[in-house]
Every structure is written in structure tokens, then in C-alpha cells.
Amino acid sequence: MSEELSVVGKRIIQPDAAAKATGAAMYASDMKMPGMLIGKVLRSPYPHARIKKINKSKAEKLLGVETIITPEDVAQWQGFDRGLKDLPMVAGGYLVPPEEHVLNERARHFGDAIAAVAAINEHVAEEALELIEVEYEQLPFVIDPEEAMKPGAPQISESAPGNIGKRMSYPFTEGDVEKAFGEADCVVEGKFSTTKQAHCTGETAAAVASLDSSGKLKVWSQCQLPHLGRREIAHIFNMPVGMVELINPFVGGSFGQKLSICAEPICIALTLKTGRPVKLVHCREEDFTSLETRAAFRYDVKMGFKQGGALAAMQIYMIGYAGGYLARAPMASAIAMVYGLGHYRCPNRAGEADIVITNTAMGGAFRGFGNPAIMWGIEQLVDEAAEKLGIDPLEIRLKNIKKAGEIANMGLTLESSYLEECIKGGAKAIGWTEKRGKKKEGKLRRGVGMATMTHSSGAAPLYLEHSNAFIKFNEDGSANLVVHPGSPGTHIWGTLSQIAAEELGIRAEDIHIVTGDTDVTMFETGSHASRSTYTIGNAVLRAAREAKGQLLERATKILGVSFDELEIKDRQVYVKAKPEKAVSVAEVVRGSIYNFEGECLNISGKCSWESKFNSPPTGAFFAEVEVNVKTGRVKVVKFVTAIDCGKAINPMTVEGQLEGSMQQGIGYSLTEDYVINKDSGVVESDNYDNYKMPGILDMPEAEVIIIDKPDPKGPFGAKGVGEPGMVGVAPAIANAIYDAIGVRIEDLPITPERILKALEEGNQ
């Protein structure tokens, strides 16, 4: 019999595709319950203000208003960290106390929540908000993090002297950086900045909450870390964890936003106050102004090279934009240093970061989680060093990339790396040799550029990587797979189905996913850090392996051969030496369940999996751009992503992830600029008419190259792929712009104004 994989590596239709395509999928905003109220939130119009008085008497008299809550009404509940960092998940823990509350007595950013209404419908709730009278004491505010660190700046947090919420050091410092710089033949350095980026999910933040007769709280939540979200909710509202049930409906996108709890706390507070079901759905402006954005940074990078191109030293100092509360910005800063300083082989490395609290929306998780920001600067400096040393940018990267067996970015051994194949394959696809470094003339000038990256398959060893999977066979030979990854549109259900089906010897459509309810599923960290395929997939593989063992053991009694003589493929258990001697999986399972010989068994498998390893995916990115030197407009003509993600469980899903990443990366590079008015602190980028996200007509010719070579630790050789595709887009475009017009841009996004200014200043 052939050893070729039957299910893994195939392009299957996703289990949730029909529900989404037909509109049958139910999202939180679609839900209706008997007696359900609608929640709305009153938000601060100022970036920093103390709430002196709230008069809700007029609003309370409005017919249809059930309750109005203010900070004093929620004072008995705990402060929380919407990034869930106050939970015991990170090695070493976090010492900064959570400072955000369900409603806040002092607004620390424009859009901070200060009151909420529950009413019989949306119109009444909105009218009630208008009737609430608030007396504010406006306080001095600070928007810029460097200004916030200066003596005399307005102090935002009692726990953050000088507005520095946390000071962090690179955890894998190595060598003598200063000495290495002194001995380097070429030193390059730059000061780079990145902007906030809004997630722009199809569905805005939403939640539904209700209480049953026993007082148990049921929450329909978008949180993609469901068991952690449940625990955080229990902590906030002083409830036993077992009295909280968190259910994930379909989620209309996340890109990292739903790693946090968003609409849930206020929605739950309204339910606890009224005793009735409440639905709370953000409008688009609320998503822009009150939720986390991509964490922005300003940072200095210094790199030293030897004459032949070997990287000798690296040093980074970062300022992370925390916003009004710490949220996930500290983690984004730490991980940015880990990715940036750990990508290339370098014997001397050091880094420091200050995470600064400002009167702005919080910096949080967004696809790539710090990696796109740090590689924006590093990959431009690598190109600059190559130019100074007279080396092709492609060759200097090939000289410094890490190989299998070396220490990877998170301090563990690199199990596999095919970055060299990525670089060479991507270069051929873009036409590197034919197009790079050619003389440019005329109004429209073309150039090509590249970048590389290393990401992760989960967060081990920095974060607890705990996943669980349970598989049980049904009488018809199908199997239920009980997992809870959180599913914000990543198609992870299909991938996990393929892993289970391959190991069990059945078809992907035979796997029925049971998910979305913390009362049913076992503990699961959730979907983040590109971990789902790798870590949850390993749990699924091992659970399937246990179930397969039970299945084969039962089959030995039917076929009269030993365990080792059997195999399963395409729903049949057969004797390896005599494939015609076989019994169906359904017959074995049915005979085990309906057994009248005292040997009843529901064949099943369970795995509690704590990943202690991490197999980083790697990739190379190639951009061809056209720059109009008269207008400064940049058009991406072609983009190639070459990815080493191990074995592609479903190549179609991998391509979709990388093409979507490409689109977000182009927006991050060229058009998406989250603007806060420096004089008023008001968020001006609060909807799609003033926040320019690229659409389908802005997409270039796109090519995805999957190296498709297995990793020894991943399930069937797979690594993570959800985030890596965005990491190198911006620096590849920046390097292509330099090849086209000879100017470097150090600040994101690369707007026409910045292009024209650089050309006028003669940076050629």
C-alpha cells in the first residue's frame, strides 16, 4: 500500500464554508433572545478627564430604559487587563496591577467608557445616552510617548512614574555589543517609527450575556482565547469560574483584536444589573476609538557587519505606545525584540524597551505581533549595509540566515529552516537579477526589493502552551473532535479535521467538530501566536493516535491478526500483507459500542498537550513597485511571498492566509494611518471614509510559493502560518522604493507626502 498521505496536503472545502456563504452562520450581533435588552455605551469626548458628576435622571425617565450604570454602580467589581496578562500564563508573571474598570471614573483616552444603558431597543438606548448629563474636569493630556516621558508631562497612571508602564530588556542578550561595534567594518543605524493600525474586522465588537435560574452566567463572546476569557470574566465579577459559560459564535474577523475581551465586561454588567439578557454591539466608530490597535513603536536600530557581510552586532532601543492602559503593548514590545534580534545569526545582541502610557487608545495585538514593526527597520538597514559593502542584498541575507540546529529566535533549537529555498525561489519569481539595480528614468520608475523574517509556531517557552483534544467515534465510523481553538476566520476547523482524519484513516468529512462552549470543551489556551495548527494540531494528532490504537486493538479480534499487522486507510482496517482482508471502521466501532460479550467500549482518545518546543516558520518577501516621482504615489505591481511553513496541511488555506496578509501589509505600508488630533486628542481616523484600507482593486499581481517541507516536531510536519505573511511586506516595499527612486523612508506609512519630501531633500 502507498505511504502517500490521503488527507493532509489536500485542498478541502472548509467545514464552516457553507454556513458563511449562505448566511446561515450566526454571529453575536445576529442573536435574539426572549426579553433581550440592547446595551449602549457613553464614551468620553476628551482624552483625559475626571468625571465630576453624572446626572442620569432624565434618561432614567425615558420609556423603555431598563437601567443606566455609572462608575459608582460597578465599583464592587475588579479592575482588569483586557489583554488577559493578569492571568498566570507568562513565565515570571506580570507585576503591574490592572487599572481598567468596567466603567472608569477618570477617562484616560478619547472613547473611554464612562456610562452604559440597557433599553428595550437600540433607538431608546441611543436616545437615553443623549439625555445623560456629565460634568467633566478636563485634565492635561499627552499623546506623544516621547513627550510623555519628559519631566513635567501629565501623569496618567499612579503605577507608572514618568508614564513608563514597564521597562523591558531583551531576554537573550549575548556577547559584548560595544566591543563588536568597535571592531565592525560597516556600521549602519536608523531611527524608525511605525503607526497604529486598526483591525478593520468585518464584524464590530459584540457580546451577548444572560443569567439562568441558578445564577450561572452565559456569555456569547468573540474572544479567541475562550477559556482565558472565561477566567478573566469570573475574576472581574467575583464569580467562581464554573459559574461562567463562554460560548463562541461565528466571529467576523479578529487579526488579534479578539485576543482581548472587548464588549463583554459592560454587556455582562448590564445583565447582572437587570437580570435580563443583554446584547451589546459596537458601532464602527467605537471599534476605531475604544479598542486596541496595532501597537506602534519608535525605535533605534544599530547593526555592525564584517567586510564579507557577516553580521557582528545588533542593538535596539524601543519605545512602545501603550495607550491609556497597558493592555498587550508590553508583550508586543518584548516579542518584537525577540523576533528582531533573533532572526539572523549574530554573536553580539542587546535590546531595551520602554512601554509608555499616553492618552490614546491602547496598543495591542495585531497579526505579526511586533514582528512587522521591528523588521520594518532591520531589513532596510540590511539593504543599506549590503550597498555599503558592495554585496547583493540577497547574498548578504543568505550569508546570515540561521540553519537547522542553531538557536532560534525564542531560545530553542531551530528544528528546521528552509529560508534559503524561500529566498532563491522568491528571487526567481520576481525576476531579481533582471530587474534589480537598473537605471531608472521618467515620471514612473520601477524597482524591486526584498525582506525576510522568522516568526513562531506558538509562544513556547515564553508562554504556557496548553491544548486539549478529545475524539470519540460514532457508530457510523465518523468521529466527533472536541476542541476549542477560537475561530475568528482562520479555517482552523478544517485543518484540525484533516490532521485527525489522516491519523484515523478516515476522510476529512467524517470528522465532526464540536467546539465553542467552555462547558463542553477542555481547557485550551486558544488561537494566537500562529499556534493553532502546530500546538492544537499536535494535541489532536495524539488524541487520534490513542483512538486509533483502540480501534486497531478491536480489529485484531475480527481479523485474527496481531496489532502490528494492521493499518487503516479510507475507512477500512486492513491487513498490510493482505489488503483484501479488511473490515470497515464503522463495523469495528459499531461492534464495540453494541457489544453483548461484556466488552463494550466507545472508542475514543484524549490528549492534554503542553508544547515545550517551537518550530519557527520562515519566509522571504519580494516586491516590485512603480513610483510616480511627480505625485509621490506608490503602486505595488507584483508581490511574491515564499513561505517555509513546514508541511502545508491545506495548501489552499495557506495561500489564503498569505494573500490576506499581503493585503493588510500593503495597507500598513502605504495607506493606513491612525490619526489622533494632537491639539484635542480626538481620534480622527474613526471610520472607513478617513482611514484608507486597501481594497481588491489595490492588490498587485500576487504569487505565493509554499516550500512544503515537513518539520520534525509539527503535526505531519506543519508549522504556523497565520501571521508570518504580513511580517516582511512593508520593508520589502520600502527597499523596492529605494531601488526605484533612491530614497529611504523611515516612518510608516509611506505616504506620497513623505516620498515627495524625501525627493525634495535630495536623499538620493
CSV table of N, CA, C and O in Angstrom, one decimal, residues 196-244:
chain,number,residue,atom,x,y,z
A,196,LYS,N,0.0,53.2,14.5
A,196,LYS,CA,-1.1,52.3,14.9
A,196,LYS,C,-1.8,51.8,13.6
A,196,LYS,O,-1.8,52.5,12.6
A,197,GLN,N,-2.4,50.6,13.7
A,197,GLN,CA,-3.1,50.1,12.6
A,197,GLN,C,-4.4,49.6,13.1
A,197,GLN,O,-4.4,48.8,14.1
A,198,ALA,N,-5.6,50.0,12.6
A,198,ALA,CA,-6.9,49.5,13.0
A,198,ALA,C,-7.1,48.1,12.4
A,198,ALA,O,-6.8,47.9,11.3
A,199,HIS,N,-7.8,47.3,13.1
A,199,HIS,CA,-8.0,45.9,12.7
A,199,HIS,C,-9.0,45.8,11.5
A,199,HIS,O,-8.9,44.9,10.7
A,200,CYS,N,-10.0,46.7,11.5
A,200,CYS,CA,-11.0,46.7,10.4
A,200,CYS,C,-11.6,45.4,10.1
A,200,CYS,O,-11.7,44.9,9.0
A,201,THR,N,-12.1,44.8,11.2
A,201,THR,CA,-12.8,43.5,11.0
A,201,THR,C,-14.2,43.7,10.4
A,201,THR,O,-14.8,44.7,10.6
A,202,GLY,N,-14.6,42.7,9.7
A,202,GLY,CA,-15.9,42.8,9.1
A,202,GLY,C,-17.0,43.0,10.1
A,202,GLY,O,-18.0,43.7,9.9
A,203,GLU,N,-16.9,42.3,11.2
A,203,GLU,CA,-17.9,42.4,12.3
A,203,GLU,C,-17.3,43.3,13.4
A,203,GLU,O,-16.1,43.0,13.8
A,204,THR,N,-18.0,44.2,13.9
A,204,THR,CA,-17.5,45.0,15.0
A,204,THR,C,-17.6,44.2,16.3
A,204,THR,O,-18.2,43.1,16.4
A,205,ALA,N,-17.0,44.7,17.4
A,205,ALA,CA,-17.1,44.0,18.7
A,205,ALA,C,-18.5,43.8,19.1
A,205,ALA,O,-19.3,44.8,19.0
A,206,ALA,N,-18.8,42.7,19.7
A,206,ALA,CA,-20.2,42.4,20.1
A,206,ALA,C,-20.2,41.3,21.1
A,206,ALA,O,-19.3,40.4,21.2
A,207,ALA,N,-21.2,41.3,22.0
A,207,ALA,CA,-21.3,40.2,23.0
A,207,ALA,C,-22.8,40.2,23.4
A,207,ALA,O,-23.5,41.1,23.3
A,208,VAL,N,-23.2,39.0,23.9
A,208,VAL,CA,-24.5,38.8,24.5
A,208,VAL,C,-24.3,38.1,25.8
A,208,VAL,O,-23.5,37.2,25.9
A,209,ALA,N,-25.0,38.5,26.8
A,209,ALA,CA,-24.9,37.8,28.1
A,209,ALA,C,-26.3,37.5,28.7
A,209,ALA,O,-27.3,38.3,28.4
A,210,SER,N,-26.4,36.5,29.5
A,210,SER,CA,-27.7,36.1,30.1
A,210,SER,C,-27.4,35.3,31.4
A,210,SER,O,-26.3,34.8,31.6
A,211,LEU,N,-28.4,35.3,32.3
A,211,LEU,CA,-28.3,34.5,33.5
A,211,LEU,C,-29.4,33.4,33.5
A,211,LEU,O,-30.5,33.7,33.1
A,212,ASP,N,-29.0,32.2,34.0
A,212,ASP,CA,-30.1,31.2,34.1
A,212,ASP,C,-30.6,31.3,35.5
A,212,ASP,O,-30.2,32.1,36.4
A,213,SER,N,-31.6,30.4,35.8
A,213,SER,CA,-32.2,30.4,37.1
A,213,SER,C,-31.3,30.1,38.3
A,213,SER,O,-31.6,30.5,39.4
A,214,SER,N,-30.2,29.5,38.0
A,214,SER,CA,-29.3,29.2,39.1
A,214,SER,C,-28.3,30.3,39.4
A,214,SER,O,-27.4,30.2,40.3
A,215,GLY,N,-28.3,31.3,38.5
A,215,GLY,CA,-27.4,32.4,38.7
A,215,GLY,C,-26.1,32.2,37.8
A,215,GLY,O,-25.2,33.0,37.9
A,216,LYS,N,-26.1,31.2,37.0
A,216,LYS,CA,-25.0,30.9,36.1
A,216,LYS,C,-25.0,31.9,35.0
A,216,LYS,O,-26.0,32.2,34.4
A,217,LEU,N,-23.8,32.5,34.7
A,217,LEU,CA,-23.7,33.5,33.6
A,217,LEU,C,-23.3,32.8,32.3
A,217,LEU,O,-22.3,32.1,32.3
A,218,LYS,N,-24.0,33.1,31.3
A,218,LYS,CA,-23.7,32.6,30.0
A,218,LYS,C,-23.4,33.8,29.1
A,218,LYS,O,-24.1,34.7,29.0
A,219,VAL,N,-22.2,33.7,28.4
A,219,VAL,CA,-21.7,34.8,27.6
A,219,VAL,C,-21.4,34.3,26.2
A,219,VAL,O,-20.6,33.4,26.0
A,220,TRP,N,-22.0,34.9,25.2
A,220,TRP,CA,-21.6,34.7,23.8
A,220,TRP,C,-20.6,35.7,23.5
A,220,TRP,O,-20.8,36.9,23.4
A,221,SER,N,-19.4,35.2,23.3
A,221,SER,CA,-18.2,36.1,23.2
A,221,SER,C,-17.4,35.9,22.0
A,221,SER,O,-17.3,34.7,21.5
A,222,GLN,N,-16.7,36.9,21.5
A,222,GLN,CA,-15.8,36.8,20.3
A,222,GLN,C,-14.4,36.4,20.7
A,222,GLN,O,-13.6,36.2,19.8
A,223,CYS,N,-14.1,36.3,22.0
A,223,CYS,CA,-12.8,36.1,22.5
A,223,CYS,C,-12.2,34.8,21.9
A,223,CYS,O,-12.7,33.8,22.1
A,224,GLN,N,-11.0,34.9,21.3
A,224,GLN,CA,-10.4,33.8,20.7
A,224,GLN,C,-9.5,33.1,21.6
A,224,GLN,O,-8.8,32.1,21.3
A,225,LEU,N,-9.4,33.5,22.9
A,225,LEU,CA,-8.8,32.8,24.0
A,225,LEU,C,-9.9,32.4,25.0
A,225,LEU,O,-10.0,33.0,26.1
A,226,PRO,N,-10.8,31.5,24.6
A,226,PRO,CA,-12.1,31.4,25.3
A,226,PRO,C,-12.0,31.0,26.8
A,226,PRO,O,-12.7,31.5,27.6
A,227,HIS,N,-11.1,30.0,27.1
A,227,HIS,CA,-11.0,29.6,28.5
A,227,HIS,C,-10.3,30.7,29.3
A,227,HIS,O,-10.6,30.9,30.5
A,228,LEU,N,-9.4,31.4,28.7
A,228,LEU,CA,-8.8,32.6,29.4
A,228,LEU,C,-9.8,33.7,29.6
A,228,LEU,O,-9.8,34.4,30.6
A,229,GLY,N,-10.6,33.9,28.6
A,229,GLY,CA,-11.6,34.9,28.7
A,229,GLY,C,-12.6,34.6,29.7
A,229,GLY,O,-13.1,35.5,30.5
A,230,ARG,N,-13.0,33.4,29.9
A,230,ARG,CA,-14.0,32.9,30.9
A,230,ARG,C,-13.4,33.2,32.3
A,230,ARG,O,-14.0,33.7,33.2
A,231,ARG,N,-12.1,32.9,32.4
A,231,ARG,CA,-11.5,33.1,33.8
A,231,ARG,C,-11.4,34.6,34.1
A,231,ARG,O,-11.6,35.0,35.2
A,232,GLU,N,-11.1,35.4,33.1
A,232,GLU,CA,-11.0,36.8,33.3
A,232,GLU,C,-12.4,37.4,33.7
A,232,GLU,O,-12.5,38.2,34.6
A,233,ILE,N,-13.4,37.0,33.0
A,233,ILE,CA,-14.8,37.4,33.4
A,233,ILE,C,-15.1,37.0,34.8
A,233,ILE,O,-15.7,37.8,35.6
A,234,ALA,N,-14.8,35.8,35.2
A,234,ALA,CA,-15.1,35.3,36.5
A,234,ALA,C,-14.3,36.2,37.6
A,234,ALA,O,-14.9,36.6,38.6
A,235,HIS,N,-13.1,36.6,37.2
A,235,HIS,CA,-12.3,37.4,38.1
A,235,HIS,C,-12.9,38.8,38.2
A,235,HIS,O,-13.1,39.3,39.4
A,236,ILE,N,-13.3,39.4,37.1
A,236,ILE,CA,-13.9,40.8,37.2
A,236,ILE,C,-15.1,40.8,38.1
A,236,ILE,O,-15.2,41.7,38.9
A,237,PHE,N,-16.0,39.8,37.9
A,237,PHE,CA,-17.3,39.9,38.5
A,237,PHE,C,-17.4,39.0,39.8
A,237,PHE,O,-18.5,38.7,40.3
A,238,ASN,N,-16.2,38.6,40.4
A,238,ASN,CA,-16.2,37.9,41.6
A,238,ASN,C,-17.0,36.6,41.6
A,238,ASN,O,-17.8,36.4,42.6
A,239,MET,N,-16.9,35.9,40.6
A,239,MET,CA,-17.7,34.7,40.4
A,239,MET,C,-16.8,33.5,40.3
A,239,MET,O,-15.7,33.6,39.8
A,240,PRO,N,-17.2,32.3,40.8
A,240,PRO,CA,-16.5,31.1,40.5
A,240,PRO,C,-16.4,30.8,39.0
A,240,PRO,O,-17.3,31.1,38.3
A,241,VAL,N,-15.3,30.3,38.6
A,241,VAL,CA,-15.1,30.1,37.1
A,241,VAL,C,-16.2,29.1,36.6
A,241,VAL,O,-16.7,29.3,35.5
A,242,GLY,N,-16.6,28.1,37.4
A,242,GLY,CA,-17.6,27.2,37.0
A,242,GLY,C,-19.0,27.8,36.8
A,242,GLY,O,-19.8,27.2,36.2
A,243,MET,N,-19.2,29.0,37.3
A,243,MET,CA,-20.4,29.7,37.1
A,243,MET,C,-20.5,30.6,35.9
A,243,MET,O,-21.4,31.4,35.7
A,244,VAL,N,-19.4,30.5,35.1
A,244,VAL,CA,-19.4,31.3,33.8
A,244,VAL,C,-19.2,30.3,32.7
A,244,VAL,O,-18.3,29.4,32.7
